[in-house]
Coordinates of N, CA and C in Angstrom, one line a residue:
R1 N 0.8 -1.2 0.0 CA 0.0 0.0 0.0 C 0.9 1.2 0.0
K2 N 0.6 2.1 -0.9 CA 1.4 3.4 -0.9 C 0.7 4.5 -0.2
S3 N 1.5 5.4 0.4 CA 0.9 6.5 1.0 C 1.5 7.8 0.5
I4 N 0.8 8.9 0.5 CA 1.2 10.1 0.0 C 1.8 10.9 1.2
G5 N 2.9 11.6 0.9 CA 3.5 12.5 2.0 C 4.7 11.9 2.5
R6 N 5.1 12.4 3.7 CA 6.3 12.0 4.4 C 6.3 10.5 4.8
P7 N 7.4 9.9 4.8 CA 7.4 8.5 5.3 C 7.2 8.4 6.8
R8 N 6.8 7.2 7.3 CA 6.5 7.0 8.7 C 7.8 7.3 9.5
K9 N 7.5 7.9 10.7 CA 8.6 8.1 11.6 C 8.6 7.1 12.8
L10 N 7.4 6.6 13.1 CA 7.2 5.6 14.2 C 7.3 4.2 13.7
T11 N 7.9 3.4 14.6 CA 7.9 1.9 14.3 C 6.6 1.3 14.8
D12 N 6.3 0.1 14.4 CA 5.1 -0.6 14.9 C 5.2 -0.7 16.4
E13 N 6.4 -0.9 17.0 CA 6.5 -1.1 18.4 C 6.2 0.2 19.1
Q14 N 6.6 1.4 18.6 CA 6.2 2.7 19.1 C 4.7 2.9 19.1
I15 N 4.1 2.6 18.0 CA 2.7 2.7 17.9 C 2.0 1.9 18.9
A16 N 2.4 0.6 19.1 CA 1.8 -0.2 20.1 C 2.0 0.4 21.5
Y17 N 3.1 1.0 21.8 CA 3.4 1.6 23.0 C 2.5 2.8 23.3
V18 N 2.3 3.6 22.3 CA 1.4 4.8 22.4 C 0.0 4.3 22.7
I19 N -0.5 3.3 22.0 CA -1.9 2.8 22.2 C -2.0 2.2 23.6
A20 N -1.1 1.4 24.0 CA -1.1 0.8 25.3 C -1.1 1.9 26.4
Q21 N -0.2 2.9 26.3 CA -0.2 4.0 27.3 C -1.5 4.8 27.3
Y22 N -2.1 5.0 26.2 CA -3.3 5.7 26.1 C -4.5 4.9 26.8
R23 N -4.5 3.6 26.5 CA -5.5 2.8 27.2 C -5.3 2.8 28.7
H24 N -4.1 2.8 29.1 CA -3.7 2.8 30.6 C -4.2 4.2 31.1
Y25 N -3.9 5.2 30.4 CA -4.3 6.6 30.8 C -5.8 6.7 31.0
E26 N -6.5 6.1 30.0 CA -8.0 6.2 30.1 C -8.5 5.5 31.3
A27 N -8.0 4.3 31.6 CA -8.4 3.6 32.8 C -8.1 4.4 34.1
W28 N -7.0 5.0 34.2 CA -6.6 5.8 35.4 C -7.4 7.0 35.5
R29 N -7.7 7.6 34.3 CA -8.5 8.9 34.3 C -9.9 8.6 34.9
I30 N -10.5 7.5 34.5 CA -11.8 7.1 35.1 C -11.7 7.0 36.6
Q31 N -10.6 6.6 37.1 CA -10.4 6.5 38.6 C -10.0 7.9 39.2
G32 N -9.9 8.9 38.4 CA -9.6 10.2 38.9 C -8.1 10.5 39.1
R33 N -7.3 9.6 38.5 CA -5.8 9.8 38.6 C -5.3 10.2 37.2
S34 N -4.0 10.6 37.2 CA -3.5 11.0 35.9 C -2.2 10.3 35.6
L35 N -1.9 10.0 34.3 CA -0.7 9.4 33.9 C -0.1 10.3 32.8
K36 N 0.6 9.7 31.9 CA 1.3 10.5 30.8 C 0.2 11.1 29.9
S37 N 0.4 12.3 29.6 CA -0.5 13.0 28.7 C -0.1 12.7 27.2
Q38 N -0.9 13.1 26.3 CA -0.5 13.0 24.9 C 0.8 13.8 24.6
R39 N 0.9 14.9 25.2 CA 2.1 15.7 25.0 C 3.3 15.0 25.6
Q40 N 3.2 14.4 26.7 CA 4.3 13.6 27.3 C 4.7 12.4 26.4
L41 N 3.6 11.7 25.9 CA 3.9 10.6 25.0 C 4.6 11.0 23.8
A42 N 4.2 12.2 23.2 CA 4.8 12.7 22.0 C 6.3 13.0 22.3
G43 N 6.6 13.5 23.4 CA 8.0 13.8 23.8 C 8.8 12.5 23.9
I44 N 8.2 11.4 24.4 CA 8.9 10.2 24.6 C 9.3 9.5 23.3
V45 N 8.3 9.5 22.4 CA 8.5 8.8 21.1 C 9.1 9.7 20.0
G46 N 9.1 11.0 20.2 CA 9.7 12.0 19.3 C 8.9 12.4 18.1
V47 N 7.6 12.5 18.3 CA 6.7 13.0 17.3 C 5.8 14.2 17.9
S48 N 5.0 14.8 17.1 CA 4.2 15.8 17.5 C 3.0 15.3 18.3
Q49 N 2.4 16.2 19.1 CA 1.2 15.8 19.9 C 0.0 15.4 18.9
S50 N -0.1 16.1 17.8 CA -1.1 15.8 16.8 C -1.0 14.4 16.2
T51 N 0.3 14.0 16.0 CA 0.5 12.6 15.6 C 0.0 11.6 16.6
I52 N 0.3 11.8 17.8 CA -0.2 10.9 18.9 C -1.7 10.9 18.9
G53 N -2.4 12.0 18.7 CA -3.8 12.1 18.7 C -4.3 11.3 17.5
Y54 N -3.7 11.5 16.3 CA -4.1 10.7 15.1 C -4.0 9.2 15.3
I55 N -2.9 8.8 15.9 CA -2.7 7.3 16.2 C -3.8 6.8 17.1
I56 N -4.1 7.5 18.1 CA -5.2 7.1 19.0 C -6.5 7.0 18.3
R57 N -6.8 8.1 17.6 CA -8.1 8.1 16.9 C -8.2 7.0 15.8
S58 N -7.1 6.7 15.2 CA -7.2 5.7 14.1 C -7.0 4.3 14.7
G59 N -6.8 4.1 16.0 CA -6.7 2.8 16.6 C -5.3 2.1 16.2
G60 N -4.3 2.9 16.0 CA -3.0 2.4 15.7 C -2.7 2.3 14.2
R61 N -3.6 2.5 13.4 CA -3.3 2.5 11.9 C -2.6 3.8 11.5
Y62 N -1.3 3.8 11.3 CA -0.5 5.0 11.1 C 0.2 4.8 9.8
K63 N -0.2 5.5 8.7 CA 0.4 5.5 7.4 C 0.5 4.0 6.9
S64 N 1.4 3.8 6.0 CA 1.6 2.4 5.5 C 2.8 1.8 6.2
D65 N 3.1 0.5 5.9 CA 4.2 -0.2 6.5 C 5.5 0.5 6.3
L66 N 6.4 0.3 7.2 CA 7.7 0.8 7.1 C 8.4 0.1 5.9
P67 N 9.2 0.9 5.1 CA 9.9 0.3 4.0 C 10.9 -0.8 4.4
R68 N 11.0 -1.8 3.7 CA 11.9 -2.9 4.0 C 13.3 -2.6 3.3
R69 N 14.4 -2.9 4.0 CA 15.7 -2.6 3.4 C 16.4 -3.9 3.2

């Protein structure tokens, strides 16, 4: 599958980490506690906060597969 625009910056492992942390965050938020925010996650994996939001909204589907070398 081809995608238009800039190549992926995140690996599949980083995407899985973001989704797992967000689910953990949601569970704690329900209990009235707080964990890493989207901004903090963005800083950890080295992308923008909007990229983190997009990954969460899309359920981990982030552009196309990484190119094989």
